[in-house]
Amino acid sequence: EFAMRARGASYQEIADRGGGIITTVREVRTATKKDLKKNARRWLHRLLQHGTTTVEIKSGYGLDMETEVRMLEAINELSSEEVISVVPTFLGAHAVPPELRKQKSEYIREVVDRMIPYIGSKRLALFCDVFCEKGYFTAAESRAILNQGKQFNLAPKIHADELNPTGGAEIAATAGAASADHLEHVSEAGIAALAASDTVATLLPGVSFFLRHTYAPARRLIDGGAAVAIASDFNPGSCMAFNMQLMMTIACTQMGMSPEEALTAVTLNGAAALKMSGQVGSIEPGKKADLCVMNVPNYVTLAYHFGVNHLEKVVKNGVILEF
């Protein structure tokens, strides 16, 4: 699929041919929980080696009750077994599974009536996310899914305005979402709604770089008063990269962010997007000692000298890690 994109195929064209999200769904459905954990554990260790000490993992590649639950169980087990902090998010409304492509309403009922109540009651996730996008889930459908999640103590998140201006940012603000992710095509009304809310605008510079898409309007969001975080969106289809130092570089060179804004976006505001800013994200009394020691003369170099890993040491919960 990467080669297809390099030759000019679009994200949607690949999806229409049965690729994209559905490619991964086929693989994940045949994987055991042991398989999922083994694969994820490898990446978690590499994330730590690049300075990430807290990571959100979303489900959304099962698209049926059994596989979504298996993914979330694997995520929760990794959270208790690994040093890195792992935050689980339910993303059952990532796409409509191929077997129900012409029965979308039936799949939405499955998400709302079966998946969310079970996942919420078992405390398998902290957040409920939805891909609000043309060809995926409409604004009304997204709102209904997020509202159901709230009934079962799953805080809302949303994939908003990624490919088209769908009003996702406005939904995030009115729903009290922890974050609105993507926002490449957010409207001025959406920016104003986010600025007036506690929802964090989580931007994904690596996705736009990898897919050759429009970059999210970081400058307009920040100047408009929205809190902006940066994430990698590390996944096989739209961003095969997890180095947050590189994400800072792209944010500064392509999105108009200053090094100070980018650094805040990958630390304190990233924590806020997970409702964890009271515990991590900055160095101050009362918070966990999750620290990165970087071999750079100053913080600007993190974004300036790109393509390398500047990490020297990681301190997690006050303990110096050995790799």
Short mmCIF file of C-alpha atoms in Angstrom, two decimals:
data_model
loop_
_atom_site.label_atom_id
_atom_site.label_comp_id
_atom_site.label_asym_id
_atom_site.label_seq_id
_atom_site.Cartn_x
_atom_site.Cartn_y
_atom_site.Cartn_z
CA GLU A 1 0.00 0.00 0.00
CA PHE A 2 2.92 2.34 0.68
CA ALA A 3 4.17 1.64 -2.85
CA MET A 4 0.66 2.33 -4.20
CA ARG A 5 0.61 5.69 -2.41
CA ALA A 6 4.07 6.50 -3.76
CA ARG A 7 2.65 5.99 -7.24
CA GLY A 8 -0.21 8.38 -6.50
CA ALA A 9 -3.07 6.31 -5.04
CA SER A 10 -5.04 8.20 -2.40
CA TYR A 11 -5.97 7.06 1.12
CA GLN A 12 -9.60 6.65 0.06
CA GLU A 13 -8.73 4.84 -3.19
CA ILE A 14 -6.73 2.27 -1.23
CA ALA A 15 -9.58 1.88 1.27
CA ASP A 16 -12.08 1.41 -1.58
CA ARG A 17 -9.91 -1.47 -2.87
CA GLY A 18 -10.18 -3.22 0.48
CA GLY A 19 -6.95 -1.83 1.89
CA GLY A 20 -6.19 0.60 4.68
CA ILE A 21 -7.95 -0.14 7.97
CA ILE A 22 -9.51 -3.32 6.58
CA THR A 23 -6.10 -4.79 5.71
CA THR A 24 -5.09 -4.58 9.36
CA VAL A 25 -8.49 -5.87 10.51
CA ARG A 26 -7.94 -9.10 8.57
CA GLU A 27 -4.58 -9.63 10.28
CA VAL A 28 -5.76 -8.73 13.77
CA ARG A 29 -8.81 -10.99 13.65
CA THR A 30 -6.58 -14.02 13.12
CA ALA A 31 -4.12 -13.01 15.86
CA THR A 32 -4.26 -14.48 19.34
CA LYS A 33 -3.96 -12.29 22.41
CA LYS A 34 -0.45 -13.66 22.83
CA ASP A 35 0.37 -12.58 19.26
CA LEU A 36 -1.00 -9.09 19.86
CA LYS A 37 0.94 -8.64 23.07
CA LYS A 38 4.19 -9.92 21.59
CA ASN A 39 3.95 -7.53 18.67
CA ALA A 40 2.91 -4.54 20.78
CA ARG A 41 5.53 -5.20 23.45
CA ARG A 42 8.29 -4.88 20.85
CA TRP A 43 7.01 -1.43 19.85
CA LEU A 44 6.48 -0.30 23.44
CA HIS A 45 10.14 -0.98 24.22
CA ARG A 46 11.22 1.05 21.18
CA LEU A 47 8.90 3.90 22.14
CA LEU A 48 10.60 4.06 25.54
CA GLN A 49 14.00 4.09 23.86
CA HIS A 50 12.92 7.23 21.99
CA GLY A 51 11.63 8.99 25.10
CA THR A 52 7.91 8.19 25.19
CA THR A 53 6.92 7.26 28.75
CA THR A 54 3.12 7.32 28.36
CA VAL A 55 1.26 6.01 25.32
CA GLU A 56 -2.38 5.74 24.30
CA ILE A 57 -3.27 2.54 22.42
CA LYS A 58 -6.56 2.43 20.55
CA SER A 59 -8.45 -0.68 19.51
CA GLY A 60 -10.44 -0.36 16.29
CA TYR A 61 -8.80 -3.07 14.20
CA GLY A 62 -11.18 -5.86 15.17
CA LEU A 63 -14.55 -4.36 14.28
CA ASP A 64 -16.38 -7.19 15.97
CA MET A 65 -17.14 -7.86 19.62
CA GLU A 66 -14.70 -10.71 20.11
CA THR A 67 -11.67 -9.07 18.53
CA GLU A 68 -12.22 -5.59 19.99
CA VAL A 69 -12.42 -7.12 23.47
CA ARG A 70 -9.34 -9.25 22.79
CA MET A 71 -7.39 -6.16 21.74
CA LEU A 72 -8.44 -4.21 24.84
CA GLU A 73 -7.63 -7.14 27.12
CA ALA A 74 -4.16 -7.30 25.56
CA ILE A 75 -3.71 -3.54 26.04
CA ASN A 76 -4.73 -3.75 29.69
CA GLU A 77 -2.40 -6.66 30.37
CA LEU A 78 0.48 -4.79 28.77
CA SER A 79 -0.37 -1.80 30.97
CA SER A 80 0.16 -3.90 34.09
CA GLU A 81 3.21 -5.76 32.77
CA GLU A 82 5.27 -2.99 31.17
CA VAL A 83 7.14 -0.01 32.63
CA ILE A 84 5.68 2.41 30.08
CA SER A 85 2.25 3.79 31.05
CA VAL A 86 -0.41 2.51 28.65
CA VAL A 87 -3.83 4.17 28.25
CA PRO A 88 -6.54 2.05 26.53
CA THR A 89 -9.08 3.61 24.16
CA PHE A 90 -12.02 1.83 22.53
CA LEU A 91 -12.30 2.66 18.82
CA GLY A 92 -14.87 0.15 17.65
CA ALA A 93 -16.36 2.87 15.44
CA HIS A 94 -13.20 3.07 13.33
CA ALA A 95 -14.84 1.71 10.18
CA VAL A 96 -17.71 -0.54 9.18
CA PRO A 97 -16.48 -4.16 8.90
CA PRO A 98 -16.49 -5.60 5.38
CA GLU A 99 -19.13 -8.21 6.19
CA LEU A 100 -21.56 -5.41 7.20
CA ARG A 101 -20.58 -2.81 4.62
CA LYS A 102 -24.17 -2.54 3.37
CA GLN A 103 -25.62 -2.87 6.88
CA LYS A 104 -23.98 0.05 8.64
CA SER A 105 -26.88 0.65 11.03
CA GLU A 106 -26.60 -2.94 12.22
CA TYR A 107 -22.93 -2.44 13.07
CA ILE A 108 -23.65 0.80 14.91
CA ARG A 109 -26.25 -1.05 17.00
CA GLU A 110 -23.57 -3.66 17.77
CA VAL A 111 -21.18 -0.92 18.95
CA VAL A 112 -23.82 0.93 20.97
CA ASP A 113 -25.86 -1.95 22.40
CA ARG A 114 -23.21 -4.64 22.94
CA MET A 115 -19.62 -3.41 22.76
CA ILE A 116 -19.82 -0.19 24.77
CA PRO A 117 -21.88 -1.63 27.68
CA TYR A 118 -19.58 -4.63 28.00
CA ILE A 119 -16.32 -2.70 27.65
CA GLY A 120 -17.50 0.00 30.03
CA SER A 121 -18.76 -2.45 32.66
CA LYS A 122 -15.50 -4.43 32.51
CA ARG A 123 -13.42 -1.22 32.61
CA LEU A 124 -11.43 -2.30 29.59
CA ALA A 125 -11.00 1.27 28.30
CA LEU A 126 -10.85 4.81 29.62
CA PHE A 127 -11.99 6.49 26.40
CA CYS A 128 -14.43 5.90 23.55
CA ASP A 129 -13.32 7.20 20.14
CA VAL A 130 -15.07 7.40 16.76
CA PHE A 131 -13.92 8.15 13.20
CA CYS A 132 -16.26 10.99 12.21
CA GLU A 133 -15.65 11.21 8.48
CA LYS A 134 -17.35 10.99 5.10
CA GLY A 135 -17.67 7.32 4.24
CA TYR A 136 -17.21 6.25 7.87
CA PHE A 137 -19.47 7.69 10.60
CA THR A 138 -21.62 10.80 10.28
CA ALA A 139 -21.79 13.60 12.81
CA ALA A 140 -25.12 12.30 14.16
CA GLU A 141 -23.83 8.73 14.39
CA SER A 142 -20.62 9.88 16.07
CA ARG A 143 -22.55 11.94 18.63
CA ALA A 144 -24.78 8.97 19.49
CA ILE A 145 -21.81 6.64 19.92
CA LEU A 146 -19.92 9.08 22.15
CA ASN A 147 -23.02 9.79 24.25
CA GLN A 148 -23.49 6.06 24.80
CA GLY A 149 -19.86 5.78 25.82
CA LYS A 150 -20.36 8.49 28.43
CA GLN A 151 -23.23 6.48 29.91
CA PHE A 152 -20.73 3.70 30.61
CA ASN A 153 -17.92 5.93 31.94
CA LEU A 154 -15.94 6.00 28.71
CA ALA A 155 -14.75 9.58 28.21
CA PRO A 156 -15.20 10.80 24.62
CA LYS A 157 -12.52 11.32 22.01
CA ILE A 158 -13.02 11.81 18.27
CA HIS A 159 -11.19 11.54 14.96
CA ALA A 160 -12.27 14.97 13.70
CA ASP A 161 -12.15 16.73 10.33
CA GLU A 162 -9.32 14.60 8.94
CA LEU A 163 -10.27 14.34 5.28
CA ASN A 164 -13.24 16.71 5.15
CA PRO A 165 -14.78 19.41 7.39
CA THR A 166 -17.42 17.24 9.07
CA GLY A 167 -18.07 19.26 12.23
CA GLY A 168 -16.06 16.84 14.33
CA ALA A 169 -14.39 19.62 16.31
CA GLU A 170 -17.76 21.06 17.26
CA ILE A 171 -18.99 17.63 18.36
CA ALA A 172 -15.86 17.21 20.49
CA ALA A 173 -16.42 20.53 22.21
CA THR A 174 -20.10 19.96 22.95
CA ALA A 175 -19.50 16.37 24.09
CA GLY A 176 -16.72 17.45 26.47
CA ALA A 177 -14.21 15.26 24.65
CA ALA A 178 -10.72 14.91 26.07
CA SER A 179 -9.30 15.44 22.59
CA ALA A 180 -10.20 15.99 18.97
CA ASP A 181 -7.57 14.22 16.88
CA HIS A 182 -6.41 15.12 13.34
CA LEU A 183 -8.22 18.42 12.48
CA GLU A 184 -6.52 18.83 9.11
CA HIS A 185 -9.74 20.36 7.71
CA VAL A 186 -11.18 21.96 10.82
CA SER A 187 -13.45 24.94 10.20
CA GLU A 188 -13.22 28.37 11.80
CA ALA A 189 -16.33 27.48 13.80
CA GLY A 190 -14.58 24.32 14.94
CA ILE A 191 -11.52 26.27 16.05
CA ALA A 192 -13.71 28.66 18.02
CA ALA A 193 -15.57 25.75 19.62
CA LEU A 194 -12.33 24.08 20.70
CA ALA A 195 -10.95 27.36 22.06
CA ALA A 196 -14.05 27.80 24.21
CA SER A 197 -13.84 24.24 25.57
CA ASP A 198 -11.45 22.06 27.56
CA THR A 199 -10.96 19.72 24.58
CA VAL A 200 -7.34 19.41 23.42
CA ALA A 201 -6.67 19.71 19.70
CA THR A 202 -4.34 16.76 19.05
CA LEU A 203 -2.48 17.24 15.79
CA LEU A 204 -0.69 14.49 13.89
CA PRO A 205 2.10 15.96 11.76
CA GLY A 206 3.50 12.54 10.84
CA VAL A 207 0.23 11.55 9.16
CA SER A 208 0.19 14.57 6.86
CA PHE A 209 3.87 14.02 6.08
CA PHE A 210 3.43 10.30 5.36
CA LEU A 211 0.21 10.61 3.32
CA ARG A 212 1.11 13.92 1.67
CA HIS A 213 -2.07 15.44 3.11
CA THR A 214 -2.90 18.96 4.21
CA TYR A 215 -1.37 19.83 7.58
CA ALA A 216 -3.64 20.81 10.46
CA PRO A 217 -3.76 24.62 10.96
CA ALA A 218 -1.70 24.64 14.14
CA ARG A 219 -1.03 28.36 13.97
CA ARG A 220 -4.73 29.26 13.69
CA LEU A 221 -5.65 26.86 16.47
CA ILE A 222 -3.03 28.22 18.86
CA ASP A 223 -3.69 31.86 18.00
CA GLY A 224 -7.41 31.19 18.33
CA GLY A 225 -6.95 30.00 21.90
CA ALA A 226 -7.12 26.21 21.56
CA ALA A 227 -4.81 23.94 23.53
CA VAL A 228 -2.71 21.99 21.01
CA ALA A 229 -1.03 18.62 21.54
CA ILE A 230 1.07 16.60 19.10
CA ALA A 231 0.88 12.82 18.76
CA SER A 232 2.47 10.35 16.36
CA ASP A 233 -0.63 8.31 15.44
CA PHE A 234 1.81 5.42 14.99
CA ASN A 235 -0.03 2.84 12.89
CA PRO A 236 0.71 0.77 9.76
CA GLY A 237 -1.54 2.67 7.37
CA SER A 238 -1.01 6.37 7.90
CA CYS A 239 2.11 6.94 10.02
CA MET A 240 4.78 4.30 10.41
CA ALA A 241 6.81 6.44 12.83
CA PHE A 242 6.77 7.03 16.58
CA ASN A 243 9.74 9.32 17.27
CA MET A 244 8.23 12.38 18.92
CA GLN A 245 11.43 14.34 18.31
CA LEU A 246 10.74 13.98 14.59
CA MET A 247 7.11 15.02 15.11
CA MET A 248 8.39 18.22 16.71
CA THR A 249 10.54 18.91 13.65
CA ILE A 250 7.60 18.50 11.26
CA ALA A 251 5.41 20.69 13.49
CA CYS A 252 8.00 23.46 13.43
CA THR A 253 8.94 23.29 9.74
CA GLN A 254 5.54 22.53 8.20
CA MET A 255 2.90 23.72 10.67
CA GLY A 256 4.27 27.04 11.87
CA MET A 257 4.80 26.04 15.49
CA SER A 258 7.67 27.41 17.57
CA PRO A 259 10.05 24.99 19.31
CA GLU A 260 8.51 26.03 22.65
CA GLU A 261 5.00 25.31 21.40
CA ALA A 262 6.06 21.97 19.95
CA LEU A 263 7.78 20.94 23.18
CA THR A 264 4.68 21.84 25.20
CA ALA A 265 2.53 19.97 22.69
CA VAL A 266 4.42 16.68 23.12
CA THR A 267 4.60 16.93 26.93
CA LEU A 268 2.06 18.83 29.04
CA ASN A 269 -0.65 19.17 26.40
CA GLY A 270 -0.19 15.56 25.35
CA ALA A 271 -0.84 14.59 28.95
CA ALA A 272 -3.92 16.81 29.00
CA ALA A 273 -5.29 14.99 25.95
CA LEU A 274 -5.31 11.86 28.13
CA LYS A 275 -6.63 13.69 31.22
CA MET A 276 -3.27 13.06 32.91
CA SER A 277 -1.80 16.57 33.15
CA GLY A 278 -2.10 16.45 36.92
CA GLN A 279 0.24 13.45 37.03
CA VAL A 280 2.72 13.78 34.15
CA GLY A 281 3.72 16.13 31.36
CA SER A 282 5.83 18.64 33.26
CA ILE A 283 8.57 18.67 35.87
CA GLU A 284 7.08 19.98 39.11
CA PRO A 285 6.41 18.88 42.70
CA GLY A 286 3.62 16.36 43.11
CA LYS A 287 3.92 14.80 39.67
CA LYS A 288 5.53 11.53 38.67
CA ALA A 289 9.23 11.68 37.86
CA ASP A 290 8.87 10.68 34.21
CA LEU A 291 11.89 12.37 32.63
CA CYS A 292 14.00 12.21 29.50
CA VAL A 293 17.68 13.17 29.49
CA MET A 294 18.62 14.34 26.00
CA ASN A 295 22.12 14.76 24.56
CA VAL A 296 21.52 18.24 23.13
CA PRO A 297 22.89 21.71 23.95
CA ASN A 298 19.36 23.10 24.31
CA TYR A 299 15.74 22.14 23.78
CA VAL A 300 15.54 23.79 20.34
CA THR A 301 17.99 21.17 19.04
CA LEU A 302 15.37 18.46 19.62
CA ALA A 303 13.47 19.78 16.60
CA TYR A 304 16.42 21.32 14.75
CA HIS A 305 18.67 18.24 14.47
CA PHE A 306 16.23 15.74 12.99
CA GLY A 307 16.44 12.13 11.89
CA VAL A 308 18.38 11.00 14.96
CA ASN A 309 17.45 9.92 18.47
CA HIS A 310 18.85 12.37 21.03
CA LEU A 311 17.81 10.28 24.06
CA GLU A 312 20.49 9.47 26.66
CA LYS A 313 18.42 8.18 29.59
CA VAL A 314 14.83 7.67 30.64
CA VAL A 315 13.59 8.06 34.19
CA LYS A 316 10.21 6.39 34.75
CA ASN A 317 8.44 6.86 38.08
CA GLY A 318 11.74 8.04 39.56
CA VAL A 319 13.70 4.99 38.38
CA ILE A 320 16.52 5.25 35.81
CA LEU A 321 15.80 2.64 33.12
CA GLU A 322 18.48 0.45 31.61
CA PHE A 323 18.07 -0.63 27.98
#
